[in-house]
PDB file of C-alpha atoms in Angstrom:
ATOM      1  CA  UNK A   1       1.732 -89.281 -58.885  1.00 42.00           C
ATOM      2  CA  UNK A   2       1.501 -85.820 -60.425  1.00 48.00           C
ATOM      3  CA  UNK A   3       4.023 -84.343 -58.069  1.00 53.00           C
ATOM      4  CA  UNK A   4       6.706 -86.554 -59.685  1.00 57.00           C
ATOM      5  CA  UNK A   5       9.618 -84.646 -60.983  1.00 56.00           C
ATOM      6  CA  UNK A   6       9.585 -83.665 -64.535  1.00 57.00           C
ATOM      7  CA  UNK A   7      11.356 -85.792 -67.131  1.00 80.00           C
ATOM      8  CA  UNK A   8      13.356 -83.920 -70.051  1.00 83.00           C
ATOM      9  CA  UNK A   9      11.741 -84.541 -73.629  1.00 80.00           C
ATOM     10  CA  UNK A  10      13.798 -86.143 -76.341  1.00 69.00           C
ATOM     11  CA  UNK A  11      15.587 -83.755 -78.662  1.00 74.00           C
ATOM     12  CA  UNK A  12      13.850 -85.071 -81.702  1.00 86.00           C
ATOM     13  CA  UNK A  13      10.054 -85.738 -81.215  1.00 94.00           C
ATOM     14  CA  UNK A  14       8.275 -88.509 -83.224  1.00 96.00           C
ATOM     15  CA  UNK A  15       4.604 -87.907 -82.400  1.00 98.00           C
ATOM     16  CA  UNK A  16       2.005 -85.281 -81.631  1.00 98.00           C
ATOM     17  CA  UNK A  17      -0.645 -85.158 -78.967  1.00 98.00           C
ATOM     18  CA  UNK A  18      -3.175 -82.297 -79.496  1.00 98.00           C
ATOM     19  CA  UNK A  19      -5.990 -80.719 -77.567  1.00 98.00           C
ATOM     20  CA  UNK A  20      -9.334 -80.390 -79.619  1.00 98.00           C
ATOM     21  CA  UNK A  21     -11.280 -77.232 -78.414  1.00 97.00           C
ATOM     22  CA  UNK A  22      -9.079 -74.321 -78.850  1.00 97.00           C
ATOM     23  CA  UNK A  23      -6.449 -75.827 -80.985  1.00 98.00           C
ATOM     24  CA  UNK A  24      -8.553 -77.787 -83.742  1.00 98.00           C
ATOM     25  CA  UNK A  25     -11.274 -75.178 -83.297  1.00 97.00           C
ATOM     26  CA  UNK A  26     -11.293 -71.442 -82.911  1.00 97.00           C
ATOM     27  CA  UNK A  27     -10.965 -70.186 -79.309  1.00 97.00           C
ATOM     28  CA  UNK A  28     -12.860 -71.846 -76.467  1.00 96.00           C
ATOM     29  CA  UNK A  29     -12.464 -68.547 -74.353  1.00 96.00           C
ATOM     30  CA  UNK A  30     -13.817 -66.371 -77.176  1.00 97.00           C
ATOM     31  CA  UNK A  31     -16.724 -68.579 -77.291  1.00 97.00           C
ATOM     32  CA  UNK A  32     -17.189 -68.556 -73.464  1.00 97.00           C
ATOM     33  CA  UNK A  33     -16.927 -64.792 -73.445  1.00 97.00           C
ATOM     34  CA  UNK A  34     -19.440 -64.152 -76.285  1.00 97.00           C
ATOM     35  CA  UNK A  35     -22.095 -66.318 -74.418  1.00 97.00           C
ATOM     36  CA  UNK A  36     -21.357 -64.459 -71.137  1.00 97.00           C
ATOM     37  CA  UNK A  37     -21.745 -61.123 -72.888  1.00 97.00           C
ATOM     38  CA  UNK A  38     -25.085 -62.301 -74.321  1.00 96.00           C
ATOM     39  CA  UNK A  39     -26.446 -63.227 -70.792  1.00 96.00           C
ATOM     40  CA  UNK A  40     -24.917 -60.909 -68.494  1.00 95.00           C
ATOM     41  CA  UNK A  41     -22.844 -57.544 -68.376  1.00 90.00           C
ATOM     42  CA  UNK A  42     -19.516 -59.398 -67.686  1.00 95.00           C
ATOM     43  CA  UNK A  43     -17.879 -61.132 -70.820  1.00 97.00           C
ATOM     44  CA  UNK A  44     -15.582 -63.263 -68.293  1.00 97.00           C
ATOM     45  CA  UNK A  45     -18.444 -64.724 -66.256  1.00 97.00           C
ATOM     46  CA  UNK A  46     -18.165 -68.251 -67.359  1.00 97.00           C
ATOM     47  CA  UNK A  47     -14.302 -68.220 -67.105  1.00 95.00           C
ATOM     48  CA  UNK A  48     -14.434 -66.884 -63.505  1.00 95.00           C
ATOM     49  CA  UNK A  49     -17.247 -69.372 -62.565  1.00 97.00           C
ATOM     50  CA  UNK A  50     -15.149 -72.335 -63.611  1.00 96.00           C
ATOM     51  CA  UNK A  51     -11.947 -70.782 -62.185  1.00 94.00           C
ATOM     52  CA  UNK A  52     -13.008 -69.273 -59.022  1.00 96.00           C
ATOM     53  CA  UNK A  53     -16.280 -71.196 -58.033  1.00 97.00           C
ATOM     54  CA  UNK A  54     -15.424 -74.198 -56.037  1.00 97.00           C
ATOM     55  CA  UNK A  55     -18.645 -75.892 -56.713  1.00 98.00           C
ATOM     56  CA  UNK A  56     -18.792 -75.143 -60.299  1.00 98.00           C
ATOM     57  CA  UNK A  57     -15.212 -76.442 -60.577  1.00 97.00           C
ATOM     58  CA  UNK A  58     -16.243 -79.633 -59.087  1.00 98.00           C
ATOM     59  CA  UNK A  59     -19.065 -79.920 -61.495  1.00 98.00           C
ATOM     60  CA  UNK A  60     -16.785 -79.658 -64.423  1.00 97.00           C
ATOM     61  CA  UNK A  61     -14.410 -82.163 -63.237  1.00 97.00           C
ATOM     62  CA  UNK A  62     -17.262 -84.788 -62.587  1.00 98.00           C
ATOM     63  CA  UNK A  63     -18.709 -84.060 -65.899  1.00 97.00           C
ATOM     64  CA  UNK A  64     -15.322 -84.095 -67.860  1.00 97.00           C
ATOM     65  CA  UNK A  65     -14.347 -87.411 -66.236  1.00 97.00           C
ATOM     66  CA  UNK A  66     -17.734 -88.991 -67.359  1.00 96.00           C
ATOM     67  CA  UNK A  67     -19.303 -89.421 -63.891  1.00 97.00           C
ATOM     68  CA  UNK A  68     -22.013 -86.759 -64.453  1.00 97.00           C
ATOM     69  CA  UNK A  69     -24.383 -86.417 -67.374  1.00 97.00           C
ATOM     70  CA  UNK A  70     -24.677 -83.399 -69.636  1.00 97.00           C
ATOM     71  CA  UNK A  71     -28.133 -82.670 -68.209  1.00 97.00           C
ATOM     72  CA  UNK A  72     -26.999 -82.911 -64.663  1.00 98.00           C
ATOM     73  CA  UNK A  73     -23.895 -80.542 -65.402  1.00 98.00           C
ATOM     74  CA  UNK A  74     -26.116 -78.051 -67.051  1.00 98.00           C
ATOM     75  CA  UNK A  75     -28.590 -78.097 -64.027  1.00 98.00           C
ATOM     76  CA  UNK A  76     -25.591 -77.502 -61.565  1.00 98.00           C
ATOM     77  CA  UNK A  77     -24.001 -74.760 -63.627  1.00 98.00           C
ATOM     78  CA  UNK A  78     -27.242 -72.892 -64.265  1.00 98.00           C
ATOM     79  CA  UNK A  79     -27.740 -73.060 -60.311  1.00 98.00           C
ATOM     80  CA  UNK A  80     -24.400 -71.728 -59.765  1.00 97.00           C
ATOM     81  CA  UNK A  81     -25.070 -68.873 -62.293  1.00 97.00           C
ATOM     82  CA  UNK A  82     -28.171 -68.158 -60.539  1.00 97.00           C
ATOM     83  CA  UNK A  83     -26.355 -67.765 -57.377  1.00 95.00           C
ATOM     84  CA  UNK A  84     -24.210 -65.209 -58.998  1.00 92.00           C
ATOM     85  CA  UNK A  85     -27.301 -63.191 -60.232  1.00 95.00           C
ATOM     86  CA  UNK A  86     -27.466 -64.573 -63.925  1.00 96.00           C
ATOM     87  CA  UNK A  87     -30.656 -66.541 -65.013  1.00 97.00           C
ATOM     88  CA  UNK A  88     -30.190 -68.932 -67.684  1.00 97.00           C
ATOM     89  CA  UNK A  89     -32.103 -71.973 -69.084  1.00 97.00           C
ATOM     90  CA  UNK A  90     -30.346 -75.132 -68.048  1.00 98.00           C
ATOM     91  CA  UNK A  91     -31.306 -77.270 -71.172  1.00 97.00           C
ATOM     92  CA  UNK A  92     -28.872 -76.547 -73.903  1.00 96.00           C
ATOM     93  CA  UNK A  93     -26.460 -74.495 -71.941  1.00 97.00           C
ATOM     94  CA  UNK A  94     -23.331 -76.505 -72.865  1.00 97.00           C
ATOM     95  CA  UNK A  95     -24.216 -76.054 -76.723  1.00 96.00           C
ATOM     96  CA  UNK A  96     -24.678 -72.341 -76.136  1.00 96.00           C
ATOM     97  CA  UNK A  97     -21.476 -71.816 -74.357  1.00 96.00           C
ATOM     98  CA  UNK A  98     -19.690 -73.516 -77.029  1.00 95.00           C
ATOM     99  CA  UNK A  99     -21.795 -72.252 -79.994  1.00 95.00           C
ATOM    100  CA  UNK A 100     -19.008 -69.794 -81.099  1.00 95.00           C
ATOM    101  CA  UNK A 101     -16.289 -72.340 -81.980  1.00 96.00           C
ATOM    102  CA  UNK A 102     -15.501 -73.150 -85.410  1.00 96.00           C
ATOM    103  CA  UNK A 103     -12.890 -75.675 -87.047  1.00 97.00           C
ATOM    104  CA  UNK A 104      -9.548 -74.169 -87.370  1.00 97.00           C
ATOM    105  CA  UNK A 105      -8.630 -74.863 -90.956  1.00 97.00           C
ATOM    106  CA  UNK A 106      -5.041 -74.014 -90.536  1.00 97.00           C
ATOM    107  CA  UNK A 107      -4.362 -76.495 -87.672  1.00 98.00           C
ATOM    108  CA  UNK A 108      -6.422 -79.156 -89.355  1.00 97.00           C
ATOM    109  CA  UNK A 109      -4.293 -78.907 -92.373  1.00 97.00           C
ATOM    110  CA  UNK A 110      -1.127 -79.048 -90.261  1.00 97.00           C
ATOM    111  CA  UNK A 111      -1.908 -82.228 -88.760  1.00 97.00           C
ATOM    112  CA  UNK A 112      -3.131 -83.695 -92.015  1.00 96.00           C
ATOM    113  CA  UNK A 113       0.380 -82.756 -93.460  1.00 96.00           C
ATOM    114  CA  UNK A 114       2.173 -84.323 -90.478  1.00 97.00           C
ATOM    115  CA  UNK A 115       0.105 -87.571 -90.845  1.00 97.00           C
ATOM    116  CA  UNK A 116       0.844 -87.596 -94.476  1.00 97.00           C
ATOM    117  CA  UNK A 117       4.568 -87.740 -93.639  1.00 95.00           C
ATOM    118  CA  UNK A 118       4.144 -90.513 -91.036  1.00 97.00           C
ATOM    119  CA  UNK A 119       3.937 -88.618 -87.979  1.00 98.00           C
ATOM    120  CA  UNK A 120       1.374 -90.311 -85.583  1.00 98.00           C
ATOM    121  CA  UNK A 121      -1.135 -88.134 -83.944  1.00 98.00           C
ATOM    122  CA  UNK A 122      -3.477 -88.447 -81.065  1.00 98.00           C
ATOM    123  CA  UNK A 123      -6.291 -86.107 -79.927  1.00 98.00           C
ATOM    124  CA  UNK A 124      -6.384 -85.703 -76.147  1.00 98.00           C
ATOM    125  CA  UNK A 125      -9.431 -83.822 -75.205  1.00 98.00           C
ATOM    126  CA  UNK A 126     -11.458 -83.101 -72.032  1.00 98.00           C
ATOM    127  CA  UNK A 127     -15.055 -83.641 -72.999  1.00 96.00           C
ATOM    128  CA  UNK A 128     -17.690 -80.798 -72.519  1.00 95.00           C
ATOM    129  CA  UNK A 129     -21.176 -81.804 -73.311  1.00 92.00           C
ATOM    130  CA  UNK A 130     -22.453 -84.994 -75.159  1.00 88.00           C
ATOM    131  CA  UNK A 131     -22.113 -83.526 -78.608  1.00 87.00           C
ATOM    132  CA  UNK A 132     -19.019 -81.415 -78.532  1.00 89.00           C
ATOM    133  CA  UNK A 133     -17.269 -83.182 -81.342  1.00 93.00           C
ATOM    134  CA  UNK A 134     -20.509 -83.092 -83.476  1.00 90.00           C
ATOM    135  CA  UNK A 135     -19.585 -82.346 -87.238  1.00 91.00           C
ATOM    136  CA  UNK A 136     -15.911 -83.728 -86.710  1.00 94.00           C
ATOM    137  CA  UNK A 137     -14.852 -87.189 -87.693  1.00 94.00           C
ATOM    138  CA  UNK A 138     -12.195 -87.543 -85.089  1.00 95.00           C
ATOM    139  CA  UNK A 139     -11.101 -90.976 -86.363  1.00 93.00           C
ATOM    140  CA  UNK A 140     -10.256 -89.227 -89.632  1.00 95.00           C
ATOM    141  CA  UNK A 141      -8.226 -86.397 -87.946  1.00 96.00           C
ATOM    142  CA  UNK A 142      -6.000 -88.565 -85.836  1.00 98.00           C
ATOM    143  CA  UNK A 143      -4.628 -92.120 -85.431  1.00 98.00           C
ATOM    144  CA  UNK A 144      -5.812 -92.292 -81.850  1.00 97.00           C
ATOM    145  CA  UNK A 145      -8.487 -90.290 -79.910  1.00 98.00           C
ATOM    146  CA  UNK A 146      -8.562 -90.045 -76.242  1.00 98.00           C
ATOM    147  CA  UNK A 147     -11.557 -88.390 -74.348  1.00 97.00           C
ATOM    148  CA  UNK A 148     -11.665 -87.813 -70.871  1.00 98.00           C
ATOM    149  CA  UNK A 149     -15.322 -88.994 -70.341  1.00 96.00           C
ATOM    150  CA  UNK A 150     -14.316 -92.270 -71.979  1.00 96.00           C
ATOM    151  CA  UNK A 151     -11.427 -93.069 -69.682  1.00 97.00           C
ATOM    152  CA  UNK A 152     -12.606 -91.314 -66.457  1.00 97.00           C
ATOM    153  CA  UNK A 153      -9.528 -89.117 -66.403  1.00 97.00           C
ATOM    154  CA  UNK A 154      -8.905 -85.677 -67.484  1.00 97.00           C
ATOM    155  CA  UNK A 155      -6.024 -83.062 -68.270  1.00 98.00           C
ATOM    156  CA  UNK A 156      -3.775 -81.940 -66.715  1.00 97.00           C
ATOM    157  CA  UNK A 157      -3.583 -85.520 -64.836  1.00 97.00           C
ATOM    158  CA  UNK A 158      -0.834 -87.692 -66.132  1.00 96.00           C
ATOM    159  CA  UNK A 159      -3.097 -90.735 -66.858  1.00 97.00           C
ATOM    160  CA  UNK A 160      -4.769 -89.398 -69.963  1.00 98.00           C
ATOM    161  CA  UNK A 161      -1.392 -88.315 -71.612  1.00 98.00           C
ATOM    162  CA  UNK A 162       0.105 -91.697 -70.682  1.00 98.00           C
ATOM    163  CA  UNK A 163      -2.896 -93.362 -72.197  1.00 98.00           C
ATOM    164  CA  UNK A 164      -2.406 -91.448 -75.481  1.00 98.00           C
ATOM    165  CA  UNK A 165       1.184 -92.323 -75.675  1.00 98.00           C
ATOM    166  CA  UNK A 166       0.621 -95.988 -74.811  1.00 98.00           C
ATOM    167  CA  UNK A 167      -1.965 -96.303 -77.633  1.00 98.00           C
ATOM    168  CA  UNK A 168       0.327 -94.567 -80.047  1.00 98.00           C
ATOM    169  CA  UNK A 169       3.146 -96.928 -79.090  1.00 97.00           C
ATOM    170  CA  UNK A 170       5.473 -93.985 -78.531  1.00 97.00           C
ATOM    171  CA  UNK A 171       7.216 -92.939 -75.363  1.00 97.00           C
ATOM    172  CA  UNK A 172       6.044 -89.718 -73.840  1.00 97.00           C
ATOM    173  CA  UNK A 173       9.568 -88.130 -74.068  1.00 97.00           C
ATOM    174  CA  UNK A 174       9.213 -88.578 -78.019  1.00 97.00           C
ATOM    175  CA  UNK A 175       5.909 -86.655 -78.052  1.00 98.00           C
ATOM    176  CA  UNK A 176       4.771 -83.016 -78.386  1.00 98.00           C
ATOM    177  CA  UNK A 177       1.608 -81.742 -76.670  1.00 98.00           C
ATOM    178  CA  UNK A 178      -0.333 -78.964 -78.250  1.00 98.00           C
ATOM    179  CA  UNK A 179      -2.797 -77.104 -75.943  1.00 98.00           C
ATOM    180  CA  UNK A 180      -4.126 -73.694 -75.573  1.00 97.00           C
ATOM    181  CA  UNK A 181      -4.137 -73.980 -71.771  1.00 96.00           C
ATOM    182  CA  UNK A 182      -0.795 -73.810 -70.034  1.00 96.00           C
ATOM    183  CA  UNK A 183      -1.918 -75.888 -67.107  1.00 95.00           C
ATOM    184  CA  UNK A 184      -2.646 -78.776 -69.156  1.00 97.00           C
ATOM    185  CA  UNK A 185       0.957 -78.422 -70.746  1.00 97.00           C
ATOM    186  CA  UNK A 186       2.445 -78.442 -67.374  1.00 96.00           C
ATOM    187  CA  UNK A 187       0.520 -81.981 -66.646  1.00 96.00           C
ATOM    188  CA  UNK A 188       2.017 -83.292 -69.826  1.00 97.00           C
ATOM    189  CA  UNK A 189       5.488 -82.034 -69.064  1.00 96.00           C
ATOM    190  CA  UNK A 190       5.767 -84.254 -65.879  1.00 96.00           C
ATOM    191  CA  UNK A 191       6.037 -87.133 -68.219  1.00 97.00           C
ATOM    192  CA  UNK A 192       8.639 -85.570 -70.289  1.00 97.00           C
ATOM    193  CA  UNK A 193       6.296 -84.496 -72.993  1.00 97.00           C
ATOM    194  CA  UNK A 194       7.329 -81.437 -74.897  1.00 97.00           C
ATOM    195  CA  UNK A 195       4.971 -78.528 -74.650  1.00 97.00           C
ATOM    196  CA  UNK A 196       3.656 -76.298 -77.544  1.00 98.00           C
ATOM    197  CA  UNK A 197       1.532 -73.625 -76.261  1.00 98.00           C
ATOM    198  CA  UNK A 198      -0.995 -72.828 -78.957  1.00 98.00           C
ATOM    199  CA  UNK A 199      -1.949 -69.062 -79.274  1.00 97.00           C
ATOM    200  CA  UNK A 200      -1.811 -68.478 -83.011  1.00 97.00           C
ATOM    201  CA  UNK A 201      -2.472 -71.005 -85.799  1.00 97.00           C
ATOM    202  CA  UNK A 202       0.170 -69.815 -88.172  1.00 97.00           C
ATOM    203  CA  UNK A 203       2.837 -69.855 -85.257  1.00 98.00           C
ATOM    204  CA  UNK A 204       1.948 -73.424 -84.168  1.00 98.00           C
ATOM    205  CA  UNK A 205       2.044 -74.648 -87.708  1.00 97.00           C
ATOM    206  CA  UNK A 206       5.522 -73.069 -88.133  1.00 97.00           C
ATOM    207  CA  UNK A 207       6.634 -74.580 -84.851  1.00 97.00           C
ATOM    208  CA  UNK A 208       5.412 -78.140 -85.862  1.00 97.00           C
ATOM    209  CA  UNK A 209       7.130 -77.740 -89.354  1.00 95.00           C
ATOM    210  CA  UNK A 210      10.421 -77.066 -87.554  1.00 95.00           C
ATOM    211  CA  UNK A 211       9.847 -79.776 -84.886  1.00 95.00           C
ATOM    212  CA  UNK A 212       9.449 -82.370 -87.483  1.00 94.00           C
ATOM    213  CA  UNK A 213      11.449 -80.811 -90.370  1.00 85.00           C
ATOM    214  CA  UNK A 214       8.384 -80.782 -92.562  1.00 64.00           C
ATOM    215  CA  UNK A 215       6.809 -78.009 -94.808  1.00 50.00           C
ATOM    216  CA  UNK A 216       3.915 -77.573 -92.487  1.00 48.00           C
TER     217      UNK A 216
END
């Protein structure tokens, strides 16, 4: 259960788990804010909707866990936005919200360098939309890819992290999780996974180099 006590991570990690959006791409929140500013006078509109609106939050959970299609999710979220006084077209909403994200070449290079030195890497991502990974060869970026909609479980729940560790064949206490959202890291920490909060690509790459004694 997720209320179990936390387990201490190993002193020397052996594998990396990483989020996708906001770590291997530019900021998700910046993209949300850019979209929000285009459709309303509140750049925090989408963030607040997902964080504060119970119905929107429930729609997000269902979609990320693969129990709701992109089209259903878009209709639901456009309806919640309408309730907040903002009219948007439902079709294509997910793509529009995420349109501002671009590959983070610094982080992609850091992971490539780790894998070249034998460090196993898993992408652990909550899916948003049917095409959120379009243009990325996930299998070329990581040894293992675990997507919330594929397994019916999302971060910060323990199952998605445990699944990634099991597929890598590495104990959770020997792993580092990189994520831009601290609540996801708290979920990973319950399994004894070391947390690396991603804010700046240069800083994250430096921290990885120190943790794994590489030149990353």
